[in-house]
Amino acid sequence: MNKQSGFTLLELVIAMAIFAVLGLASWRLFDSVVRVQQGTAVHERALQNLQRAMTVIERDLVQMTEQPVVLTPTSLQLQRSNWRNPLDQPRSERQTLIYRLDQNTLWRESPVEGTPDISRQKLLEDVSELSWRLFHRQSGWVGQWPPGSATSAPLAVEMQVSTGRFEAIRRVLLLPAGLP
């Protein structure tokens, strides 16, 4: 008599079924990890864009001169000092800046000195809401600047922005006139 050793057909089918279930479970786990990683990367990019825009705005506000400041419901116009001049061009160290919301995009605009052109920098996309307020010593928080009889500079600025995943981000920054 010949004694054959090996697997029966039933044992092979069961082993293949077990490996298929393990493979499917592994694929689902891998797929969910990749999806979470992609979602995290999108969120991280949005947060980096928001932080970059806030950094640019904060840098400009810290170097803001006292006058002129114009605040309307749709824009903030200011003048900043310490404008870098690496090419040593004949121009002022002051730069006029306008922050404007246009078609869900926050723009930083600056008139090019000596020309009618305007330099535009895209700061933030997918902005659903943007509001500015300035703090005045006598009037408190105001949405229009200059207020009626204001002769002094604003002490602080409040910016509220809603963009993409981030709703109602509020930043309050002291302006040079409000610093001790």
GROMACS .gro file of N, CA and C in nm:
model
  540
    1MET      N    1   0.080  -0.117   0.000
    1MET     CA    2   0.000   0.000   0.000
    1MET      C    3   0.086   0.126   0.000
    2ASN      N    4   0.041   0.216  -0.081
    2ASN     CA    5   0.108   0.345  -0.090
    2ASN      C    6   0.042   0.445   0.004
    3LYS      N    7   0.123   0.501   0.089
    3LYS     CA    8   0.073   0.604   0.179
    3LYS      C    9   0.113   0.739   0.122
    4GLN      N   10   0.017   0.816   0.081
    4GLN     CA   11   0.046   0.948   0.026
    4GLN      C   12   0.027   1.053   0.134
    5SER      N   13   0.122   1.144   0.137
    5SER     CA   14   0.108   1.253   0.233
    5SER      C   15   0.088   1.381   0.155
    6GLY      N   16   0.015   1.475   0.212
    6GLY     CA   17  -0.015   1.601   0.144
    6GLY      C   18  -0.144   1.658   0.196
    7PHE      N   19  -0.190   1.762   0.130
    7PHE     CA   20  -0.312   1.829   0.171
    7PHE      C   21  -0.428   1.780   0.086
    8THR      N   22  -0.540   1.775   0.149
    8THR     CA   23  -0.660   1.741   0.074
    8THR      C   24  -0.713   1.868   0.008
    9LEU      N   25  -0.802   1.850  -0.084
    9LEU     CA   26  -0.859   1.964  -0.155
    9LEU      C   27  -0.934   2.055  -0.057
   10LEU      N   28  -1.000   1.998   0.039
   10LEU     CA   29  -1.075   2.075   0.138
   10LEU      C   30  -0.980   2.161   0.221
   11GLU      N   31  -0.868   2.108   0.260
   11GLU     CA   32  -0.771   2.184   0.339
   11GLU      C   33  -0.715   2.302   0.257
   12LEU      N   34  -0.691   2.281   0.129
   12LEU     CA   35  -0.640   2.389   0.044
   12LEU      C   36  -0.743   2.500   0.027
   13VAL      N   37  -0.869   2.462   0.008
   13VAL     CA   38  -0.975   2.562  -0.007
   13VAL      C   39  -0.989   2.644   0.121
   14ILE      N   40  -0.984   2.578   0.236
   14ILE     CA   41  -0.996   2.650   0.364
   14ILE      C   42  -0.877   2.744   0.383
   15ALA      N   43  -0.757   2.700   0.350
   15ALA     CA   44  -0.638   2.784   0.364
   15ALA      C   45  -0.648   2.905   0.271
   16MET      N   46  -0.695   2.884   0.148
   16MET     CA   47  -0.710   2.995   0.054
   16MET      C   48  -0.815   3.095   0.104
   17ALA      N   49  -0.922   3.045   0.162
   17ALA     CA   50  -1.027   3.133   0.214
   17ALA      C   51  -0.973   3.217   0.330
   18ILE      N   52  -0.896   3.157   0.417
   18ILE     CA   53  -0.838   3.230   0.530
   18ILE      C   54  -0.743   3.339   0.480
   19PHE      N   55  -0.657   3.306   0.384
   19PHE     CA   56  -0.565   3.406   0.328
   19PHE      C   57  -0.641   3.517   0.256
   20ALA      N   58  -0.751   3.487   0.190
   20ALA     CA   59  -0.830   3.589   0.122
   20ALA      C   60  -0.893   3.685   0.223
   21VAL      N   61  -0.944   3.632   0.333
   21VAL     CA   62  -1.004   3.717   0.437
   21VAL      C   63  -0.897   3.805   0.500
   22LEU      N   64  -0.780   3.749   0.529
   22LEU     CA   65  -0.670   3.828   0.584
   22LEU      C   66  -0.624   3.937   0.486
   23GLY      N   67  -0.615   3.904   0.359
   23GLY     CA   68  -0.575   4.001   0.258
   23GLY      C   69  -0.675   4.115   0.246
   24LEU      N   70  -0.804   4.081   0.248
   24LEU     CA   71  -0.908   4.183   0.239
   24LEU      C   72  -0.905   4.275   0.362
   25ALA      N   73  -0.887   4.218   0.480
   25ALA     CA   74  -0.880   4.298   0.602
   25ALA      C   75  -0.757   4.389   0.598
   26SER      N   76  -0.645   4.337   0.552
   26SER     CA   77  -0.523   4.418   0.542
   26SER      C   78  -0.541   4.532   0.441
   27TRP      N   79  -0.605   4.503   0.329
   27TRP     CA   80  -0.627   4.607   0.229
   27TRP      C   81  -0.717   4.717   0.285
   28ARG      N   82  -0.824   4.679   0.356
   28ARG     CA   83  -0.915   4.779   0.415
   28ARG      C   84  -0.841   4.865   0.518
   29LEU      N   85  -0.757   4.803   0.599
   29LEU     CA   86  -0.680   4.878   0.699
   29LEU      C   87  -0.585   4.975   0.629
   30PHE      N   88  -0.514   4.929   0.529
   30PHE     CA   89  -0.421   5.014   0.454
   30PHE      C   90  -0.495   5.129   0.386
   31ASP      N   91  -0.609   5.100   0.326
   31ASP     CA   92  -0.689   5.203   0.259
   31ASP      C   93  -0.735   5.310   0.358
   32SER      N   94  -0.780   5.269   0.477
   32SER     CA   95  -0.825   5.367   0.575
   32SER      C   96  -0.708   5.452   0.626
   33VAL      N   97  -0.591   5.394   0.641
   33VAL     CA   98  -0.474   5.471   0.683
   33VAL      C   99  -0.437   5.574   0.576
   34VAL      N  100  -0.442   5.536   0.450
   34VAL     CA  101  -0.409   5.628   0.341
   34VAL      C  102  -0.511   5.742   0.335
   35ARG      N  103  -0.639   5.711   0.354
   35ARG     CA  104  -0.743   5.816   0.352
   35ARG      C  105  -0.725   5.914   0.467
   36VAL      N  106  -0.694   5.865   0.585
   36VAL     CA  107  -0.672   5.952   0.700
   36VAL      C  108  -0.549   6.040   0.675
   37GLN      N  109  -0.445   5.982   0.618
   37GLN     CA  110  -0.324   6.058   0.588
   37GLN      C  111  -0.354   6.169   0.485
   38GLN      N  112  -0.433   6.140   0.384
   38GLN     CA  113  -0.468   6.241   0.284
   38GLN      C  114  -0.550   6.353   0.346
   39GLY      N  115  -0.646   6.316   0.432
   39GLY     CA  116  -0.727   6.417   0.499
   39GLY      C  117  -0.643   6.505   0.591
   40THR      N  118  -0.549   6.445   0.660
   40THR     CA  119  -0.460   6.520   0.747
   40THR      C  120  -0.372   6.614   0.667
   41ALA      N  121  -0.324   6.569   0.552
   41ALA     CA  122  -0.239   6.653   0.467
   41ALA      C  123  -0.317   6.774   0.415
   42VAL      N  124  -0.443   6.754   0.376
   42VAL     CA  125  -0.526   6.866   0.328
   42VAL      C  126  -0.549   6.966   0.442
   43HIS      N  127  -0.580   6.915   0.560
   43HIS     CA  128  -0.602   7.001   0.676
   43HIS      C  129  -0.473   7.078   0.711
   44GLU      N  130  -0.360   7.011   0.705
   44GLU     CA  131  -0.233   7.075   0.735
   44GLU      C  132  -0.201   7.186   0.635
   45ARG      N  133  -0.227   7.163   0.507
   45ARG     CA  134  -0.204   7.267   0.406
   45ARG      C  135  -0.294   7.389   0.430
   46ALA      N  136  -0.420   7.363   0.464
   46ALA     CA  137  -0.512   7.474   0.492
   46ALA      C  138  -0.466   7.553   0.614
   47LEU      N  139  -0.420   7.485   0.717
   47LEU     CA  140  -0.371   7.552   0.837
   47LEU      C  141  -0.244   7.632   0.807
   48GLN      N  142  -0.154   7.576   0.726
   48GLN     CA  143  -0.033   7.649   0.689
   48GLN      C  144  -0.066   7.775   0.608
   49ASN      N  145  -0.162   7.766   0.518
   49ASN     CA  146  -0.203   7.883   0.440
   49ASN      C  147  -0.262   7.991   0.530
   50LEU      N  148  -0.344   7.950   0.626
   50LEU     CA  149  -0.403   8.045   0.720
   50LEU      C  150  -0.295   8.110   0.806
   51GLN      N  151  -0.200   8.030   0.855
   51GLN     CA  152  -0.093   8.085   0.937
   51GLN      C  153  -0.004   8.180   0.857
   52ARG      N  154   0.024   8.146   0.733
   52ARG     CA  155   0.106   8.234   0.649
   52ARG      C  156   0.037   8.368   0.627
   53ALA      N  157  -0.092   8.365   0.598
   53ALA     CA  158  -0.167   8.489   0.577
   53ALA      C  159  -0.169   8.573   0.705
   54MET      N  160  -0.192   8.510   0.818
   54MET     CA  161  -0.194   8.583   0.945
   54MET      C  162  -0.057   8.642   0.977
   55THR      N  163   0.049   8.572   0.943
   55THR     CA  164   0.184   8.622   0.968
   55THR      C  165   0.211   8.747   0.884
   56VAL      N  166   0.172   8.745   0.758
   56VAL     CA  167   0.191   8.862   0.671
   56VAL      C  168   0.112   8.981   0.724
   57ILE      N  169  -0.012   8.959   0.763
   57ILE     CA  170  -0.097   9.066   0.814
   57ILE      C  171  -0.039   9.121   0.944
   58GLU      N  172   0.001   9.032   1.033
   58GLU     CA  173   0.056   9.075   1.161
   58GLU      C  174   0.184   9.156   1.141
   59ARG      N  175   0.271   9.113   1.051
   59ARG     CA  176   0.395   9.186   1.023
   59ARG      C  177   0.364   9.327   0.973
   60ASP      N  178   0.266   9.339   0.884
   60ASP     CA  179   0.230   9.471   0.832
   60ASP      C  180   0.170   9.560   0.941
   61LEU      N  181   0.086   9.501   1.026
   61LEU     CA  182   0.021   9.580   1.130
   61LEU      C  183   0.119   9.628   1.236
   62VAL      N  184   0.220   9.549   1.267
   62VAL     CA  185   0.319   9.589   1.366
   62VAL      C  186   0.400   9.708   1.316
   63GLN      N  187   0.416   9.719   1.183
   63GLN     CA  188   0.493   9.828   1.125
   63GLN      C  189   0.405   9.940   1.072
   64MET      N  190   0.280   9.941   1.114
   64MET     CA  191   0.185  10.041   1.065
   64MET      C  192   0.217  10.179   1.119
   65THR      N  193   0.205  10.280   1.032
   65THR     CA  194   0.221  10.418   1.077
   65THR      C  195   0.088  10.468   1.132
   66GLU      N  196   0.091  10.582   1.197
   66GLU     CA  197  -0.031  10.632   1.260
   66GLU      C  198  -0.138  10.671   1.159
   67GLN      N  199  -0.102  10.736   1.051
   67GLN     CA  200  -0.201  10.782   0.955
   67GLN      C  201  -0.153  10.750   0.816
   68PRO      N  202  -0.230  10.739   0.717
   68PRO     CA  203  -0.375  10.731   0.721
   68PRO      C  204  -0.421  10.586   0.732
   69VAL      N  205  -0.528  10.565   0.802
   69VAL     CA  206  -0.593  10.434   0.811
   69VAL      C  207  -0.735  10.453   0.762
   70VAL      N  208  -0.777  10.366   0.670
   70VAL     CA  209  -0.914  10.373   0.618
   70VAL      C  210  -0.974  10.233   0.631
   71LEU      N  211  -1.084  10.225   0.702
   71LEU     CA  212  -1.153  10.097   0.722
   71LEU      C  213  -1.294  10.108   0.667
   72THR      N  214  -1.327  10.021   0.573
   72THR     CA  215  -1.462  10.012   0.519
   72THR      C  216  -1.511   9.870   0.544
   73PRO      N  217  -1.638   9.841   0.520
   73PRO     CA  218  -1.685   9.703   0.541
   73PRO      C  219  -1.613   9.600   0.455
   74THR      N  220  -1.555   9.640   0.343
   74THR     CA  221  -1.493   9.542   0.254
   74THR      C  222  -1.342   9.547   0.250
   75SER      N  223  -1.280   9.647   0.313
   75SER     CA  224  -1.134   9.656   0.302
   75SER      C  225  -1.073   9.731   0.420
   76LEU      N  226  -0.943   9.710   0.435
   76LEU     CA  227  -0.862   9.784   0.532
   76LEU      C  228  -0.743   9.841   0.457
   77GLN      N  229  -0.727   9.972   0.466
   77GLN     CA  230  -0.614  10.038   0.400
   77GLN      C  231  -0.528  10.102   0.508
   78LEU      N  232  -0.398  10.080   0.498
   78LEU     CA  233  -0.306  10.135   0.596
   78LEU      C  234  -0.175  10.169   0.529
   79GLN      N  235  -0.089  10.232   0.605
   79GLN     CA  236   0.044  10.263   0.556
   79GLN      C  237   0.143  10.205   0.655
   80ARG      N  238   0.242  10.135   0.602
   80ARG     CA  239   0.342  10.075   0.690
   80ARG      C  240   0.478  10.136   0.662
   81SER      N  241   0.562  10.134   0.763
   81SER     CA  242   0.698  10.185   0.745
   81SER      C  243   0.794  10.067   0.731
   82ASN      N  244   0.923  10.098   0.723
   82ASN     CA  245   1.029   9.997   0.711
   82ASN      C  246   1.013   9.909   0.587
   83TRP      N  247   0.971   9.969   0.479
   83TRP     CA  248   0.958   9.897   0.353
   83TRP      C  249   1.098   9.869   0.300
   84ARG      N  250   1.131   9.744   0.284
   84ARG     CA  251   1.265   9.705   0.239
   84ARG      C  252   1.292   9.759   0.100
   85ASN      N  253   1.416   9.800   0.078
   85ASN     CA  254   1.457   9.857  -0.050
   85ASN      C  255   1.592   9.797  -0.089
   86PRO      N  256   1.597   9.666  -0.122
   86PRO     CA  257   1.726   9.602  -0.148
   86PRO      C  258   1.796   9.655  -0.273
   87LEU      N  259   1.721   9.711  -0.369
   87LEU     CA  260   1.782   9.763  -0.491
   87LEU      C  261   1.819   9.911  -0.477
   88ASP      N  262   1.796   9.968  -0.360
   88ASP     CA  263   1.828  10.107  -0.332
   88ASP      C  264   1.766  10.202  -0.435
   89GLN      N  265   1.637  10.177  -0.462
   89GLN     CA  266   1.564  10.262  -0.556
   89GLN      C  267   1.525  10.393  -0.488
   90PRO      N  268   1.509  10.500  -0.565
   90PRO     CA  269   1.466  10.625  -0.503
   90PRO      C  270   1.316  10.619  -0.472
   91ARG      N  271   1.283  10.587  -0.350
   91ARG     CA  272   1.144  10.578  -0.309
   91ARG      C  273   1.135  10.591  -0.158
   92SER      N  274   1.015  10.605  -0.110
   92SER     CA  275   0.988  10.621   0.032
   92SER      C  276   1.004  10.487   0.105
   93GLU      N  277   1.026  10.495   0.236
   93GLU     CA  278   1.028  10.374   0.318
   93GLU      C  279   0.886  10.335   0.361
   94ARG      N  280   0.790  10.415   0.322
   94ARG     CA  281   0.651  10.387   0.357
   94ARG      C  282   0.581  10.323   0.239
   95GLN      N  283   0.493  10.230   0.271
   95GLN     CA  284   0.420  10.155   0.168
   95GLN      C  285   0.272  10.156   0.204
   96THR      N  286   0.189  10.188   0.107
   96THR     CA  287   0.044  10.184   0.127
   96THR      C  288  -0.003  10.042   0.096
   97LEU      N  289  -0.082   9.986   0.186
   97LEU     CA  290  -0.134   9.849   0.170
   97LEU      C  291  -0.285   9.851   0.181
   98ILE      N  292  -0.348   9.766   0.103
   98ILE     CA  293  -0.492   9.749   0.108
   98ILE      C  294  -0.521   9.600   0.118
   99TYR      N  295  -0.594   9.561   0.220
   99TYR     CA  296  -0.642   9.423   0.233
   99TYR      C  297  -0.785   9.422   0.186
  100ARG      N  298  -0.813   9.339   0.086
  100ARG     CA  299  -0.946   9.340   0.025
  100ARG      C  300  -0.993   9.197  -0.001
  101LEU      N  301  -1.120   9.172   0.025
  101LEU     CA  302  -1.181   9.043  -0.007
  101LEU      C  303  -1.249   9.056  -0.143
  102ASP      N  304  -1.205   8.974  -0.237
  102ASP     CA  305  -1.259   8.980  -0.373
  102ASP      C  306  -1.284   8.838  -0.422
  103GLN      N  307  -1.409   8.804  -0.445
  103GLN     CA  308  -1.449   8.671  -0.493
  103GLN      C  309  -1.390   8.559  -0.409
  104ASN      N  310  -1.415   8.565  -0.279
  104ASN     CA  311  -1.372   8.464  -0.181
  104ASN      C  312  -1.221   8.449  -0.171
  105THR      N  313  -1.147   8.551  -0.209
  105THR     CA  314  -1.002   8.549  -0.197
  105THR      C  315  -0.957   8.677  -0.126
  106LEU      N  316  -0.873   8.662  -0.025
  106LEU     CA  317  -0.817   8.776   0.046
  106LEU      C  318  -0.690   8.820  -0.025
  107TRP      N  319  -0.689   8.946  -0.070
  107TRP     CA  320  -0.577   9.001  -0.145
  107TRP      C  321  -0.506   9.107  -0.062
  108ARG      N  322  -0.376   9.115  -0.079
  108ARG     CA  323  -0.293   9.222  -0.023
  108ARG      C  324  -0.246   9.304  -0.143
  109GLU      N  325  -0.294   9.427  -0.152
  109GLU     CA  326  -0.264   9.511  -0.267
  109GLU      C  327  -0.176   9.629  -0.224
  110SER      N  328  -0.088   9.667  -0.315
  110SER     CA  329   0.000   9.781  -0.289
  110SER      C  330   0.021   9.857  -0.419
  111PRO      N  331  -0.010   9.986  -0.420
  111PRO     CA  332   0.017  10.065  -0.541
  111PRO      C  333   0.167  10.069  -0.568
  112VAL      N  334   0.205  10.048  -0.694
  112VAL     CA  335   0.346  10.055  -0.733
  112VAL      C  336   0.382  10.201  -0.746
  113GLU      N  337   0.485  10.243  -0.672
  113GLU     CA  338   0.522  10.384  -0.667
  113GLU      C  339   0.564  10.435  -0.805
  114GLY      N  340   0.508  10.548  -0.844
  114GLY     CA  341   0.543  10.612  -0.970
  114GLY      C  342   0.468  10.559  -1.091
  115THR      N  343   0.379  10.460  -1.071
  115THR     CA  344   0.301  10.405  -1.182
  115THR      C  345   0.156  10.388  -1.137
  116PRO      N  346   0.065  10.374  -1.231
  116PRO     CA  347  -0.075  10.349  -1.192
  116PRO      C  348  -0.102  10.202  -1.159
  117ASP      N  349   0.000  10.117  -1.166
  117ASP     CA  350  -0.018   9.973  -1.143
  117ASP      C  351  -0.036   9.943  -0.994
  118ILE      N  352  -0.100   9.828  -0.970
  118ILE     CA  353  -0.119   9.779  -0.834
  118ILE      C  354  -0.060   9.639  -0.825
  119SER      N  355   0.027   9.621  -0.727
  119SER     CA  356   0.085   9.489  -0.701
  119SER      C  357  -0.012   9.411  -0.613
  120ARG      N  358  -0.050   9.289  -0.656
  120ARG     CA  359  -0.146   9.207  -0.581
  120ARG      C  360  -0.081   9.079  -0.535
  121GLN      N  361  -0.105   9.044  -0.411
  121GLN     CA  362  -0.057   8.920  -0.354
  121GLN      C  363  -0.176   8.843  -0.297
  122LYS      N  364  -0.194   8.721  -0.343
  122LYS     CA  365  -0.304   8.638  -0.293
  122LYS      C  366  -0.264   8.582  -0.158
  123LEU      N  367  -0.339   8.619  -0.054
  123LEU     CA  368  -0.306   8.572   0.080
  123LEU      C  369  -0.381   8.445   0.119
  124LEU      N  370  -0.510   8.441   0.089
  124LEU     CA  371  -0.592   8.330   0.137
  124LEU      C  372  -0.709   8.308   0.044
  125GLU      N  373  -0.732   8.182   0.008
  125GLU     CA  374  -0.845   8.148  -0.078
  125GLU      C  375  -0.957   8.086   0.004
  126ASP      N  376  -1.073   8.072  -0.058
  126ASP     CA  377  -1.189   8.008   0.002
  126ASP      C  378  -1.233   8.080   0.130
  127VAL      N  379  -1.231   8.212   0.127
  127VAL     CA  380  -1.273   8.293   0.241
  127VAL      C  381  -1.422   8.321   0.227
  128SER      N  382  -1.500   8.274   0.321
  128SER     CA  383  -1.644   8.297   0.313
  128SER      C  384  -1.685   8.426   0.383
  129GLU      N  385  -1.613   8.465   0.489
  129GLU     CA  386  -1.644   8.588   0.561
  129GLU      C  387  -1.515   8.653   0.607
  130LEU      N  388  -1.515   8.786   0.607
  130LEU     CA  389  -1.402   8.863   0.657
  130LEU      C  390  -1.454   8.992   0.714
  131SER      N  391  -1.414   9.024   0.835
  131SER     CA  392  -1.454   9.152   0.894
  131SER      C  393  -1.337   9.208   0.975
  132TRP      N  394  -1.330   9.340   0.975
  132TRP     CA  395  -1.226   9.414   1.046
  132TRP      C  396  -1.294   9.510   1.144
  133ARG      N  397  -1.231   9.532   1.257
  133ARG     CA  398  -1.272   9.637   1.349
  133ARG      C  399  -1.146   9.699   1.409
  134LEU      N  400  -1.153   9.828   1.436
  134LEU     CA  401  -1.042   9.898   1.500
  134LEU      C  402  -1.087   9.948   1.636
  135PHE      N  403  -0.994   9.950   1.730
  135PHE     CA  404  -1.026   9.998   1.866
  135PHE      C  405  -0.975  10.140   1.882
  136HIS      N  406  -1.067  10.228   1.919
  136HIS     CA  407  -1.035  10.368   1.943
  136HIS      C  408  -1.056  10.397   2.091
  137ARG      N  409  -0.968  10.478   2.146
  137ARG     CA  410  -0.971  10.506   2.291
  137ARG      C  411  -1.107  10.559   2.337
  138GLN      N  412  -1.166  10.652   2.262
  138GLN     CA  413  -1.294  10.710   2.304
  138GLN      C  414  -1.414  10.631   2.253
  139SER      N  415  -1.408  10.577   2.132
  139SER     CA  416  -1.526  10.514   2.070
  139SER      C  417  -1.537  10.365   2.094
  140GLY      N  418  -1.429  10.300   2.137
  140GLY     CA  419  -1.430  10.154   2.151
  140GLY      C  420  -1.410  10.089   2.014
  141TRP      N  421  -1.469   9.971   1.995
  141TRP     CA  422  -1.456   9.898   1.867
  141TRP      C  423  -1.545   9.962   1.763
  142VAL      N  424  -1.488   9.995   1.647
  142VAL     CA  425  -1.563  10.058   1.539
  142VAL      C  426  -1.539   9.983   1.409
  143GLY      N  427  -1.641   9.981   1.325
  143GLY     CA  428  -1.631   9.912   1.196
  143GLY      C  429  -1.599  10.004   1.081
  144GLN      N  430  -1.595  10.134   1.105
  144GLN     CA  431  -1.558  10.233   1.003
  144GLN      C  432  -1.448  10.321   1.062
  145TRP      N  433  -1.350  10.353   0.980
  145TRP     CA  434  -1.242  10.441   1.027
  145TRP      C  435  -1.213  10.544   0.919
  146PRO      N  436  -1.189  10.662   0.950
  146PRO     CA  437  -1.181  10.719   1.083
  146PRO      C  438  -1.319  10.750   1.139
  147PRO      N  439  -1.335  10.732   1.270
  147PRO     CA  440  -1.463  10.769   1.331
  147PRO      C  441  -1.477  10.921   1.332
  148GLY      N  442  -1.596  10.968   1.357
  148GLY     CA  443  -1.632  11.110   1.350
  148GLY      C  444  -1.521  11.210   1.377
  149SER      N  445  -1.479  11.223   1.500
  149SER     CA  446  -1.382  11.328   1.534
  149SER      C  447  -1.251  11.269   1.583
  150ALA      N  448  -1.212  11.157   1.528
  150ALA     CA  449  -1.089  11.092   1.576
  150ALA      C  450  -0.966  11.164   1.525
  151THR      N  451  -0.882  11.200   1.619
  151THR     CA  452  -0.753  11.258   1.581
  151THR      C  453  -0.639  11.165   1.619
  152SER      N  454  -0.667  11.069   1.705
  152SER     CA  455  -0.562  10.976   1.747
  152SER      C  456  -0.569  10.848   1.664
  153ALA      N  457  -0.462  10.772   1.670
  153ALA     CA  458  -0.452  10.648   1.593
  153ALA      C  459  -0.527  10.535   1.664
  154PRO      N  460  -0.567  10.433   1.590
  154PRO     CA  461  -0.630  10.318   1.655
  154PRO      C  462  -0.529  10.244   1.742
  155LEU      N  463  -0.580  10.179   1.847
  155LEU     CA  464  -0.492  10.109   1.940
  155LEU      C  465  -0.479   9.961   1.909
  156ALA      N  466  -0.582   9.902   1.847
  156ALA     CA  467  -0.580   9.758   1.817
  156ALA      C  468  -0.667   9.731   1.694
  157VAL      N  469  -0.645   9.618   1.634
  157VAL     CA  470  -0.726   9.575   1.521
  157VAL      C  471  -0.777   9.434   1.550
  158GLU      N  472  -0.903   9.410   1.512
  158GLU     CA  473  -0.962   9.277   1.524
  158GLU      C  474  -0.995   9.229   1.384
  159MET      N  475  -0.955   9.108   1.356
  159MET     CA  476  -0.984   9.046   1.225
  159MET      C  477  -1.059   8.917   1.252
  160GLN      N  478  -1.174   8.900   1.188
  160GLN     CA  479  -1.248   8.775   1.195
  160GLN      C  480  -1.258   8.720   1.054
  161VAL      N  481  -1.219   8.594   1.038
  161VAL     CA  482  -1.218   8.533   0.906
  161VAL      C  483  -1.274   8.392   0.917
  162SER      N  484  -1.352   8.353   0.817
  162SER     CA  485  -1.401   8.216   0.803
  162SER      C  486  -1.352   8.166   0.669
  163THR      N  487  -1.280   8.056   0.672
  163THR     CA  488  -1.223   8.002   0.549
  163THR      C  489  -1.222   7.850   0.555
  164GLY      N  490  -1.275   7.790   0.451
  164GLY     CA  491  -1.270   7.644   0.438
  164GLY      C  492  -1.309   7.571   0.566
  165ARG      N  493  -1.213   7.499   0.622
  165ARG     CA  494  -1.237   7.419   0.742
  165ARG      C  495  -1.241   7.501   0.870
  166PHE      N  496  -1.195   7.625   0.863
  166PHE     CA  497  -1.184   7.707   0.983
  166PHE      C  498  -1.290   7.815   0.982
  167GLU      N  499  -1.380   7.808   1.077
  167GLU     CA  500  -1.486   7.907   1.083
  167GLU      C  501  -1.464   7.997   1.203
  168ALA      N  502  -1.485   8.125   1.181
  168ALA     CA  503  -1.480   8.227   1.286
  168ALA      C  504  -1.346   8.228   1.360
  169ILE      N  505  -1.239   8.242   1.284
  169ILE     CA  506  -1.108   8.264   1.344
  169ILE      C  507  -1.100   8.413   1.378
  170ARG      N  508  -1.067   8.444   1.501
  170ARG     CA  509  -1.062   8.583   1.546
  170ARG      C  510  -0.924   8.614   1.599
  171ARG      N  511  -0.863   8.721   1.546
  171ARG     CA  512  -0.732   8.766   1.592
  171ARG      C  513  -0.744   8.911   1.634
  172VAL      N  514  -0.692   8.942   1.751
  172VAL     CA  515  -0.685   9.079   1.799
  172VAL      C  516  -0.538   9.112   1.815
  173LEU      N  517  -0.494   9.218   1.747
  173LEU     CA  518  -0.352   9.257   1.751
  173LEU      C  519  -0.339   9.401   1.796
  174LEU      N  520  -0.245   9.424   1.885
  174LEU     CA  521  -0.216   9.560   1.926
  174LEU      C  522  -0.140   9.629   1.814
  175LEU      N  523  -0.174   9.754   1.792
  175LEU     CA  524  -0.106   9.835   1.693
  175LEU      C  525   0.003   9.917   1.764
  176PRO      N  526   0.096   9.973   1.689
  176PRO     CA  527   0.203  10.048   1.753
  176PRO      C  528   0.155  10.156   1.850
  177ALA      N  529   0.042  10.223   1.821
  177ALA     CA  530  -0.010  10.326   1.911
  177ALA      C  531  -0.062  10.266   2.042
  178GLY      N  532  -0.093  10.137   2.042
  178GLY     CA  533  -0.146  10.073   2.163
  178GLY      C  534  -0.042  10.002   2.246
  179LEU      N  535   0.080   9.996   2.196
  179LEU     CA  536   0.186   9.927   2.269
  179LEU      C  537   0.235  10.013   2.384
  180PRO      N  538   0.273   9.949   2.496
  180PRO     CA  539   0.319  10.028   2.611
  180PRO      C  540   0.454  10.094   2.585
   0.00000   0.00000   0.00000
